[in-house]
């Protein structure tokens, strides 16, 4: 699958030059935030094998089936990163994920924990800070975005 669009993680780079290189096995994320972005893009593209391979063995589910998942991931916002840099053994990434499910918009905020073991970063677990059902219908094109960015919906989560 080739994506000529900007990367889903919001980096501003092309998918092939960003998370695509991790999904294709051409490189490993150098830190916890890079892995968080790559995993978000894997959810967008329903790349189950990448998600499972980057999940810590002790918390990884035996099966991950996204084939029936109707979630449409819209936007990732990184709020903060603690530790998780190259040369460190653990890190935390707090993020907001905007998504749509059955024509309703939602917002999830999570603080995820990552460990660097066996030469690569792994997602261990996360704590959902909040989950918000924001809108039951898509707002008008000039309505303010529900995420609180201050932008119009059409220029933010409505893309």
Short mmCIF file of N, CA and C in Angstrom, two decimals:
data_model
loop_
_atom_site.label_atom_id
_atom_site.label_comp_id
_atom_site.label_asym_id
_atom_site.label_seq_id
_atom_site.Cartn_x
_atom_site.Cartn_y
_atom_site.Cartn_z
N UNK A 1 0.84 -1.17 0.00
CA UNK A 1 0.00 0.00 0.00
C UNK A 1 0.89 1.24 0.00
N UNK A 2 0.72 2.14 -0.96
CA UNK A 2 1.54 3.34 -1.07
C UNK A 2 0.69 4.55 -0.73
N UNK A 3 1.22 5.40 0.14
CA UNK A 3 0.52 6.61 0.54
C UNK A 3 1.34 7.81 0.10
N UNK A 4 0.79 8.65 -0.77
CA UNK A 4 1.47 9.83 -1.24
C UNK A 4 1.02 11.05 -0.44
N UNK A 5 0.36 10.82 0.64
CA UNK A 5 -0.17 11.89 1.47
C UNK A 5 0.80 12.19 2.61
N UNK A 6 0.59 13.31 3.28
CA UNK A 6 1.39 13.57 4.48
C UNK A 6 1.17 12.44 5.49
N UNK A 7 2.15 12.21 6.32
CA UNK A 7 2.03 11.13 7.29
C UNK A 7 0.86 11.38 8.23
N UNK A 8 0.21 10.32 8.60
CA UNK A 8 -0.96 10.37 9.46
C UNK A 8 -0.63 10.87 10.86
N UNK A 9 0.64 10.77 11.26
CA UNK A 9 1.03 11.14 12.62
C UNK A 9 1.13 12.65 12.82
N UNK A 10 1.01 13.42 11.74
CA UNK A 10 1.04 14.87 11.86
C UNK A 10 2.42 15.48 11.84
N UNK A 11 3.43 14.73 11.47
CA UNK A 11 4.80 15.26 11.43
C UNK A 11 5.02 16.29 10.33
N UNK A 12 4.18 16.25 9.30
CA UNK A 12 4.37 17.13 8.15
C UNK A 12 5.20 16.49 7.04
N UNK A 13 5.81 15.34 7.33
CA UNK A 13 6.58 14.61 6.32
C UNK A 13 5.65 13.70 5.53
N UNK A 14 6.11 13.24 4.39
CA UNK A 14 5.36 12.25 3.62
C UNK A 14 5.37 10.93 4.39
N UNK A 15 4.29 10.17 4.27
CA UNK A 15 4.19 8.89 4.95
C UNK A 15 5.41 8.00 4.67
N UNK A 16 5.86 7.96 3.40
CA UNK A 16 6.98 7.09 3.03
C UNK A 16 8.28 7.48 3.72
N UNK A 17 8.43 8.76 4.06
CA UNK A 17 9.65 9.24 4.70
C UNK A 17 9.53 9.29 6.23
N UNK A 18 8.36 8.99 6.72
CA UNK A 18 8.11 9.09 8.17
C UNK A 18 7.75 7.70 8.71
N UNK A 19 6.53 7.48 9.08
CA UNK A 19 6.11 6.21 9.68
C UNK A 19 6.19 5.04 8.69
N UNK A 20 6.12 5.32 7.41
CA UNK A 20 6.20 4.27 6.40
C UNK A 20 7.49 3.48 6.46
N UNK A 21 8.60 4.15 6.81
CA UNK A 21 9.88 3.43 6.90
C UNK A 21 9.89 2.47 8.08
N UNK A 22 9.17 2.81 9.15
CA UNK A 22 9.07 1.90 10.29
C UNK A 22 8.15 0.74 9.97
N UNK A 23 7.03 1.03 9.33
CA UNK A 23 6.07 -0.02 8.98
C UNK A 23 6.67 -1.01 7.99
N UNK A 24 7.55 -0.54 7.11
CA UNK A 24 8.19 -1.41 6.12
C UNK A 24 9.40 -2.14 6.69
N UNK A 25 9.78 -1.85 7.94
CA UNK A 25 10.93 -2.51 8.55
C UNK A 25 12.26 -1.96 8.10
N UNK A 26 12.28 -0.78 7.49
CA UNK A 26 13.51 -0.17 6.99
C UNK A 26 14.28 0.56 8.08
N UNK A 27 13.62 0.90 9.17
CA UNK A 27 14.25 1.60 10.28
C UNK A 27 13.45 1.35 11.55
N UNK A 28 14.04 1.68 12.68
CA UNK A 28 13.38 1.57 13.99
C UNK A 28 13.21 2.97 14.56
N UNK A 29 12.11 3.26 15.20
CA UNK A 29 11.95 4.56 15.86
C UNK A 29 13.04 4.76 16.91
N UNK A 30 13.62 5.96 16.94
CA UNK A 30 14.73 6.25 17.84
C UNK A 30 14.29 6.60 19.25
N UNK A 31 13.00 6.83 19.45
CA UNK A 31 12.52 7.20 20.77
C UNK A 31 11.06 6.85 20.96
N UNK A 32 10.58 7.10 22.18
CA UNK A 32 9.21 6.75 22.53
C UNK A 32 8.20 7.55 21.70
N UNK A 33 8.45 8.84 21.49
CA UNK A 33 7.50 9.64 20.72
C UNK A 33 7.43 9.18 19.27
N UNK A 34 8.56 8.85 18.68
CA UNK A 34 8.57 8.35 17.30
C UNK A 34 7.77 7.05 17.20
N UNK A 35 7.92 6.17 18.22
CA UNK A 35 7.15 4.93 18.20
C UNK A 35 5.66 5.22 18.39
N UNK A 36 5.33 6.18 19.26
CA UNK A 36 3.92 6.54 19.44
C UNK A 36 3.31 7.00 18.13
N UNK A 37 4.03 7.84 17.40
CA UNK A 37 3.55 8.34 16.11
C UNK A 37 3.39 7.19 15.11
N UNK A 38 4.36 6.28 15.09
CA UNK A 38 4.30 5.14 14.17
C UNK A 38 3.14 4.22 14.51
N UNK A 39 2.87 4.03 15.79
CA UNK A 39 1.75 3.18 16.20
C UNK A 39 0.42 3.84 15.85
N UNK A 40 0.32 5.15 16.03
CA UNK A 40 -0.91 5.85 15.63
C UNK A 40 -1.14 5.64 14.13
N UNK A 41 -0.10 5.83 13.32
CA UNK A 41 -0.23 5.62 11.88
C UNK A 41 -0.59 4.18 11.55
N UNK A 42 -0.11 3.25 12.36
CA UNK A 42 -0.46 1.84 12.16
C UNK A 42 -1.93 1.59 12.45
N UNK A 43 -2.48 2.28 13.44
CA UNK A 43 -3.92 2.18 13.68
C UNK A 43 -4.70 2.75 12.50
N UNK A 44 -4.23 3.88 11.96
CA UNK A 44 -4.90 4.49 10.82
C UNK A 44 -4.93 3.53 9.63
N UNK A 45 -3.81 2.87 9.37
CA UNK A 45 -3.68 1.98 8.22
C UNK A 45 -4.07 0.54 8.54
N UNK A 46 -4.49 0.30 9.79
CA UNK A 46 -4.90 -1.04 10.25
C UNK A 46 -3.78 -2.07 10.08
N UNK A 47 -2.56 -1.64 10.42
CA UNK A 47 -1.37 -2.47 10.31
C UNK A 47 -1.20 -3.26 11.62
N UNK A 48 -1.94 -4.34 11.73
CA UNK A 48 -1.95 -5.15 12.94
C UNK A 48 -0.58 -5.74 13.26
N UNK A 49 0.14 -6.19 12.25
CA UNK A 49 1.43 -6.84 12.50
C UNK A 49 2.43 -5.85 13.11
N UNK A 50 2.42 -4.61 12.66
CA UNK A 50 3.32 -3.62 13.24
C UNK A 50 2.93 -3.33 14.69
N UNK A 51 1.65 -3.18 14.94
CA UNK A 51 1.19 -2.91 16.30
C UNK A 51 1.61 -4.04 17.24
N UNK A 52 1.41 -5.27 16.84
CA UNK A 52 1.78 -6.40 17.69
C UNK A 52 3.29 -6.50 17.88
N UNK A 53 4.06 -6.22 16.83
CA UNK A 53 5.52 -6.34 16.93
C UNK A 53 6.14 -5.25 17.79
N UNK A 54 5.44 -4.15 17.99
CA UNK A 54 5.98 -3.06 18.82
C UNK A 54 5.35 -3.03 20.20
N UNK A 55 4.57 -4.03 20.53
CA UNK A 55 3.91 -4.14 21.83
C UNK A 55 4.79 -4.99 22.74
N UNK A 56 5.04 -4.57 23.96
CA UNK A 56 5.84 -5.35 24.91
C UNK A 56 5.22 -6.73 25.11
N UNK A 57 6.06 -7.73 25.15
CA UNK A 57 5.60 -9.12 25.27
C UNK A 57 4.68 -9.33 26.46
N UNK A 58 5.00 -8.71 27.60
CA UNK A 58 4.23 -8.96 28.83
C UNK A 58 2.81 -8.38 28.79
N UNK A 59 2.54 -7.43 27.89
CA UNK A 59 1.20 -6.83 27.84
C UNK A 59 0.53 -6.99 26.47
N UNK A 60 1.23 -7.60 25.54
CA UNK A 60 0.70 -7.75 24.17
C UNK A 60 -0.47 -8.74 24.13
N UNK A 61 -1.55 -8.36 23.46
CA UNK A 61 -2.65 -9.31 23.29
C UNK A 61 -2.24 -10.43 22.34
N UNK A 62 -2.83 -11.59 22.48
CA UNK A 62 -2.48 -12.70 21.60
C UNK A 62 -3.01 -12.49 20.19
N UNK A 63 -4.13 -11.75 20.09
CA UNK A 63 -4.74 -11.48 18.78
C UNK A 63 -5.16 -10.02 18.73
N UNK A 64 -4.97 -9.41 17.58
CA UNK A 64 -5.43 -8.05 17.35
C UNK A 64 -6.11 -8.06 15.99
N UNK A 65 -7.39 -7.87 15.97
CA UNK A 65 -8.15 -7.90 14.72
C UNK A 65 -8.82 -6.55 14.50
N UNK A 66 -8.28 -5.76 13.59
CA UNK A 66 -8.83 -4.44 13.28
C UNK A 66 -9.70 -4.45 12.02
N UNK A 67 -9.92 -5.62 11.46
CA UNK A 67 -10.65 -5.70 10.19
C UNK A 67 -12.07 -5.15 10.29
N UNK A 68 -12.72 -5.31 11.42
CA UNK A 68 -14.09 -4.81 11.56
C UNK A 68 -14.17 -3.45 12.24
N UNK A 69 -13.00 -2.88 12.55
CA UNK A 69 -12.97 -1.60 13.25
C UNK A 69 -13.45 -0.48 12.32
N UNK A 70 -14.45 0.26 12.75
CA UNK A 70 -15.03 1.34 11.94
C UNK A 70 -14.48 2.70 12.33
N UNK A 71 -13.48 2.73 13.21
CA UNK A 71 -12.89 3.98 13.66
C UNK A 71 -12.16 4.66 12.51
N UNK A 72 -12.42 5.95 12.34
CA UNK A 72 -11.70 6.76 11.35
C UNK A 72 -10.85 7.74 12.16
N UNK A 73 -9.55 7.46 12.22
CA UNK A 73 -8.63 8.30 12.97
C UNK A 73 -8.41 9.59 12.19
N UNK A 74 -8.50 10.73 12.88
CA UNK A 74 -8.44 12.02 12.21
C UNK A 74 -7.19 12.83 12.52
N UNK A 75 -6.72 12.78 13.74
CA UNK A 75 -5.63 13.68 14.11
C UNK A 75 -4.96 13.20 15.39
N UNK A 76 -3.63 13.33 15.42
CA UNK A 76 -2.85 13.02 16.61
C UNK A 76 -2.20 14.31 17.11
N UNK A 77 -2.30 14.54 18.40
CA UNK A 77 -1.62 15.68 19.03
C UNK A 77 -0.76 15.14 20.16
N UNK A 78 0.53 15.41 20.11
CA UNK A 78 1.42 15.04 21.20
C UNK A 78 1.38 16.17 22.21
N UNK A 79 1.04 15.86 23.45
CA UNK A 79 0.95 16.86 24.51
C UNK A 79 2.30 17.00 25.21
N UNK A 80 2.89 15.87 25.59
CA UNK A 80 4.19 15.92 26.27
C UNK A 80 4.91 14.58 26.12
N UNK A 81 6.22 14.65 26.25
CA UNK A 81 7.07 13.47 26.24
C UNK A 81 8.02 13.59 27.42
N UNK A 82 8.10 12.55 28.22
CA UNK A 82 9.04 12.51 29.33
C UNK A 82 9.99 11.35 29.10
N UNK A 83 11.27 11.65 29.17
CA UNK A 83 12.32 10.67 28.87
C UNK A 83 12.03 10.09 27.48
N UNK A 84 12.37 8.83 27.26
CA UNK A 84 12.05 8.18 25.99
C UNK A 84 12.94 8.58 24.82
N UNK A 85 14.10 9.15 25.13
CA UNK A 85 15.03 9.54 24.07
C UNK A 85 16.03 8.42 23.81
N UNK A 86 16.76 8.56 22.74
CA UNK A 86 17.80 7.59 22.40
C UNK A 86 18.76 7.48 23.59
N UNK A 87 19.09 6.26 23.98
CA UNK A 87 19.98 6.01 25.11
C UNK A 87 19.27 5.84 26.44
N UNK A 88 17.97 6.10 26.47
CA UNK A 88 17.21 5.94 27.71
C UNK A 88 16.44 4.61 27.65
N UNK A 89 16.03 4.11 28.82
CA UNK A 89 15.40 2.79 28.85
C UNK A 89 13.88 2.84 28.96
N UNK A 90 13.32 4.01 29.27
CA UNK A 90 11.87 4.12 29.36
C UNK A 90 11.43 5.54 29.04
N UNK A 91 10.14 5.67 28.76
CA UNK A 91 9.61 6.99 28.46
C UNK A 91 8.10 6.99 28.48
N UNK A 92 7.53 8.18 28.59
CA UNK A 92 6.08 8.37 28.60
C UNK A 92 5.72 9.39 27.54
N UNK A 93 4.62 9.15 26.87
CA UNK A 93 4.11 10.09 25.88
C UNK A 93 2.63 10.30 26.17
N UNK A 94 2.26 11.57 26.36
CA UNK A 94 0.85 11.90 26.54
C UNK A 94 0.36 12.50 25.23
N UNK A 95 -0.80 12.04 24.78
CA UNK A 95 -1.30 12.48 23.49
C UNK A 95 -2.82 12.57 23.49
N UNK A 96 -3.32 13.27 22.47
CA UNK A 96 -4.75 13.30 22.19
C UNK A 96 -4.95 12.70 20.81
N UNK A 97 -5.93 11.83 20.68
CA UNK A 97 -6.28 11.24 19.39
C UNK A 97 -7.72 11.60 19.08
N UNK A 98 -7.93 12.23 17.95
CA UNK A 98 -9.26 12.60 17.50
C UNK A 98 -9.71 11.55 16.49
N UNK A 99 -10.95 11.11 16.63
CA UNK A 99 -11.44 10.09 15.71
C UNK A 99 -12.94 10.20 15.54
N UNK A 100 -13.42 9.55 14.50
CA UNK A 100 -14.85 9.51 14.23
C UNK A 100 -15.28 8.05 14.22
N UNK A 101 -16.43 7.80 14.80
CA UNK A 101 -17.00 6.46 14.84
C UNK A 101 -18.50 6.59 14.65
N UNK A 102 -19.01 5.97 13.61
CA UNK A 102 -20.44 6.02 13.29
C UNK A 102 -20.97 7.45 13.25
N UNK A 103 -20.29 8.31 12.53
CA UNK A 103 -20.62 9.72 12.29
C UNK A 103 -20.59 10.59 13.54
N UNK A 104 -20.05 10.09 14.62
CA UNK A 104 -19.87 10.89 15.83
C UNK A 104 -18.38 11.11 16.07
N UNK A 105 -18.00 12.32 16.41
CA UNK A 105 -16.60 12.65 16.68
C UNK A 105 -16.27 12.40 18.14
N UNK A 106 -15.06 11.92 18.38
CA UNK A 106 -14.61 11.59 19.73
C UNK A 106 -13.20 12.11 19.94
N UNK A 107 -12.84 12.21 21.19
CA UNK A 107 -11.50 12.64 21.58
C UNK A 107 -11.03 11.75 22.73
N UNK A 108 -9.82 11.21 22.60
CA UNK A 108 -9.24 10.38 23.64
C UNK A 108 -7.90 10.97 24.03
N UNK A 109 -7.64 11.09 25.32
CA UNK A 109 -6.34 11.52 25.79
C UNK A 109 -5.76 10.39 26.61
N UNK A 110 -4.51 10.03 26.32
CA UNK A 110 -3.87 8.90 26.99
C UNK A 110 -2.43 9.24 27.33
N UNK A 111 -1.95 8.65 28.40
CA UNK A 111 -0.53 8.72 28.77
C UNK A 111 0.01 7.31 28.61
N UNK A 112 0.89 7.13 27.65
CA UNK A 112 1.41 5.80 27.30
C UNK A 112 2.82 5.61 27.84
N UNK A 113 3.11 4.39 28.23
CA UNK A 113 4.42 4.03 28.78
C UNK A 113 5.16 3.13 27.78
N UNK A 114 6.44 3.44 27.56
CA UNK A 114 7.28 2.72 26.60
C UNK A 114 8.57 2.29 27.28
N UNK A 115 9.11 1.15 26.84
CA UNK A 115 10.41 0.66 27.31
C UNK A 115 11.29 0.35 26.11
N UNK A 116 12.59 0.58 26.31
CA UNK A 116 13.57 0.22 25.29
C UNK A 116 14.24 -1.07 25.73
N UNK A 117 13.93 -2.15 25.03
CA UNK A 117 14.50 -3.47 25.34
C UNK A 117 14.90 -4.16 24.05
N UNK A 118 15.90 -4.97 24.13
CA UNK A 118 16.38 -5.75 22.98
C UNK A 118 16.66 -4.86 21.77
N UNK A 119 17.15 -3.65 22.02
CA UNK A 119 17.56 -2.78 20.93
C UNK A 119 16.45 -2.00 20.25
N UNK A 120 15.22 -2.05 20.80
CA UNK A 120 14.14 -1.28 20.18
C UNK A 120 13.10 -0.86 21.22
N UNK A 121 12.32 0.15 20.86
CA UNK A 121 11.27 0.65 21.73
C UNK A 121 10.01 -0.20 21.60
N UNK A 122 9.32 -0.37 22.74
CA UNK A 122 8.07 -1.13 22.78
C UNK A 122 7.04 -0.37 23.61
N UNK A 123 5.79 -0.42 23.15
CA UNK A 123 4.67 0.10 23.92
C UNK A 123 4.35 -0.91 25.01
N UNK A 124 4.25 -0.45 26.26
CA UNK A 124 3.93 -1.35 27.37
C UNK A 124 2.45 -1.25 27.71
N UNK A 125 2.01 -0.06 28.08
CA UNK A 125 0.60 0.16 28.38
C UNK A 125 0.31 1.65 28.45
N UNK A 126 -0.95 1.96 28.67
CA UNK A 126 -1.33 3.36 28.74
C UNK A 126 -2.52 3.55 29.64
N UNK A 127 -2.65 4.76 30.13
CA UNK A 127 -3.77 5.12 30.98
C UNK A 127 -4.56 6.20 30.25
N UNK A 128 -5.81 5.91 29.97
CA UNK A 128 -6.67 6.89 29.30
C UNK A 128 -7.03 7.96 30.32
N UNK A 129 -6.64 9.19 30.01
CA UNK A 129 -6.93 10.32 30.90
C UNK A 129 -8.39 10.72 30.79
N UNK A 130 -8.88 10.78 29.56
CA UNK A 130 -10.31 10.98 29.35
C UNK A 130 -10.69 10.56 27.94
N UNK A 131 -11.95 10.25 27.81
CA UNK A 131 -12.54 9.83 26.56
C UNK A 131 -13.81 10.65 26.42
N UNK A 132 -13.92 11.39 25.35
CA UNK A 132 -15.04 12.32 25.23
C UNK A 132 -15.76 12.13 23.91
N UNK A 133 -17.05 11.90 24.03
CA UNK A 133 -17.93 11.89 22.86
C UNK A 133 -18.23 13.35 22.60
N UNK A 134 -17.66 13.89 21.52
CA UNK A 134 -17.75 15.33 21.32
C UNK A 134 -18.96 15.77 20.52
N UNK A 135 -19.26 15.11 19.42
CA UNK A 135 -20.34 15.57 18.55
C UNK A 135 -21.10 14.39 17.98
N UNK A 136 -22.39 14.50 17.89
CA UNK A 136 -23.17 13.43 17.28
C UNK A 136 -23.30 13.64 15.78
N UNK A 137 -23.07 14.85 15.32
CA UNK A 137 -23.11 15.13 13.89
C UNK A 137 -21.91 15.99 13.54
N UNK A 138 -21.49 15.92 12.31
CA UNK A 138 -20.39 16.74 11.85
C UNK A 138 -20.82 18.20 11.86
N UNK A 139 -20.01 19.10 12.45
CA UNK A 139 -20.41 20.50 12.51
C UNK A 139 -20.31 21.16 11.13
N UNK A 140 -20.90 22.32 11.02
CA UNK A 140 -20.82 23.08 9.78
C UNK A 140 -19.39 23.47 9.48
N UNK A 141 -19.13 23.82 8.20
CA UNK A 141 -17.75 24.08 7.79
C UNK A 141 -17.11 25.27 8.49
N UNK A 142 -17.90 26.20 8.99
CA UNK A 142 -17.34 27.36 9.68
C UNK A 142 -17.46 27.28 11.20
N UNK A 143 -17.91 26.15 11.70
CA UNK A 143 -18.05 25.98 13.15
C UNK A 143 -16.66 25.81 13.78
N UNK A 144 -16.50 26.25 15.03
CA UNK A 144 -15.22 26.03 15.71
C UNK A 144 -15.01 24.54 15.96
N UNK A 145 -13.76 24.11 15.93
CA UNK A 145 -13.45 22.69 16.13
C UNK A 145 -13.72 22.29 17.57
N UNK A 146 -14.25 21.09 17.77
CA UNK A 146 -14.57 20.58 19.09
C UNK A 146 -13.35 20.30 19.94
N UNK A 147 -12.16 20.20 19.33
CA UNK A 147 -10.96 19.84 20.08
C UNK A 147 -10.40 20.99 20.89
N UNK A 148 -10.92 22.20 20.66
CA UNK A 148 -10.45 23.35 21.42
C UNK A 148 -9.24 24.04 20.85
N UNK A 149 -8.88 23.74 19.61
CA UNK A 149 -7.69 24.34 19.01
C UNK A 149 -7.87 25.82 18.67
N UNK A 150 -9.14 26.26 18.57
CA UNK A 150 -9.40 27.63 18.16
C UNK A 150 -9.55 27.78 16.66
N UNK A 151 -9.31 26.71 15.93
CA UNK A 151 -9.45 26.72 14.47
C UNK A 151 -10.86 26.33 14.08
N UNK A 152 -11.20 26.61 12.83
CA UNK A 152 -12.48 26.14 12.31
C UNK A 152 -12.39 24.63 12.12
N UNK A 153 -13.52 23.93 12.30
CA UNK A 153 -13.55 22.48 12.17
C UNK A 153 -12.98 22.01 10.83
N UNK A 154 -13.32 22.71 9.75
CA UNK A 154 -12.87 22.30 8.41
C UNK A 154 -11.35 22.37 8.27
N UNK A 155 -10.68 23.21 9.06
CA UNK A 155 -9.23 23.36 8.98
C UNK A 155 -8.49 22.54 10.03
N UNK A 156 -9.25 21.83 10.86
CA UNK A 156 -8.63 21.08 11.95
C UNK A 156 -9.01 19.59 11.84
N UNK A 157 -9.87 19.14 12.70
CA UNK A 157 -10.26 17.72 12.73
C UNK A 157 -11.16 17.31 11.58
N UNK A 158 -11.73 18.28 10.87
CA UNK A 158 -12.62 17.97 9.76
C UNK A 158 -11.93 17.62 8.47
N UNK A 159 -10.59 17.63 8.48
CA UNK A 159 -9.85 17.30 7.26
C UNK A 159 -9.87 15.83 6.97
#
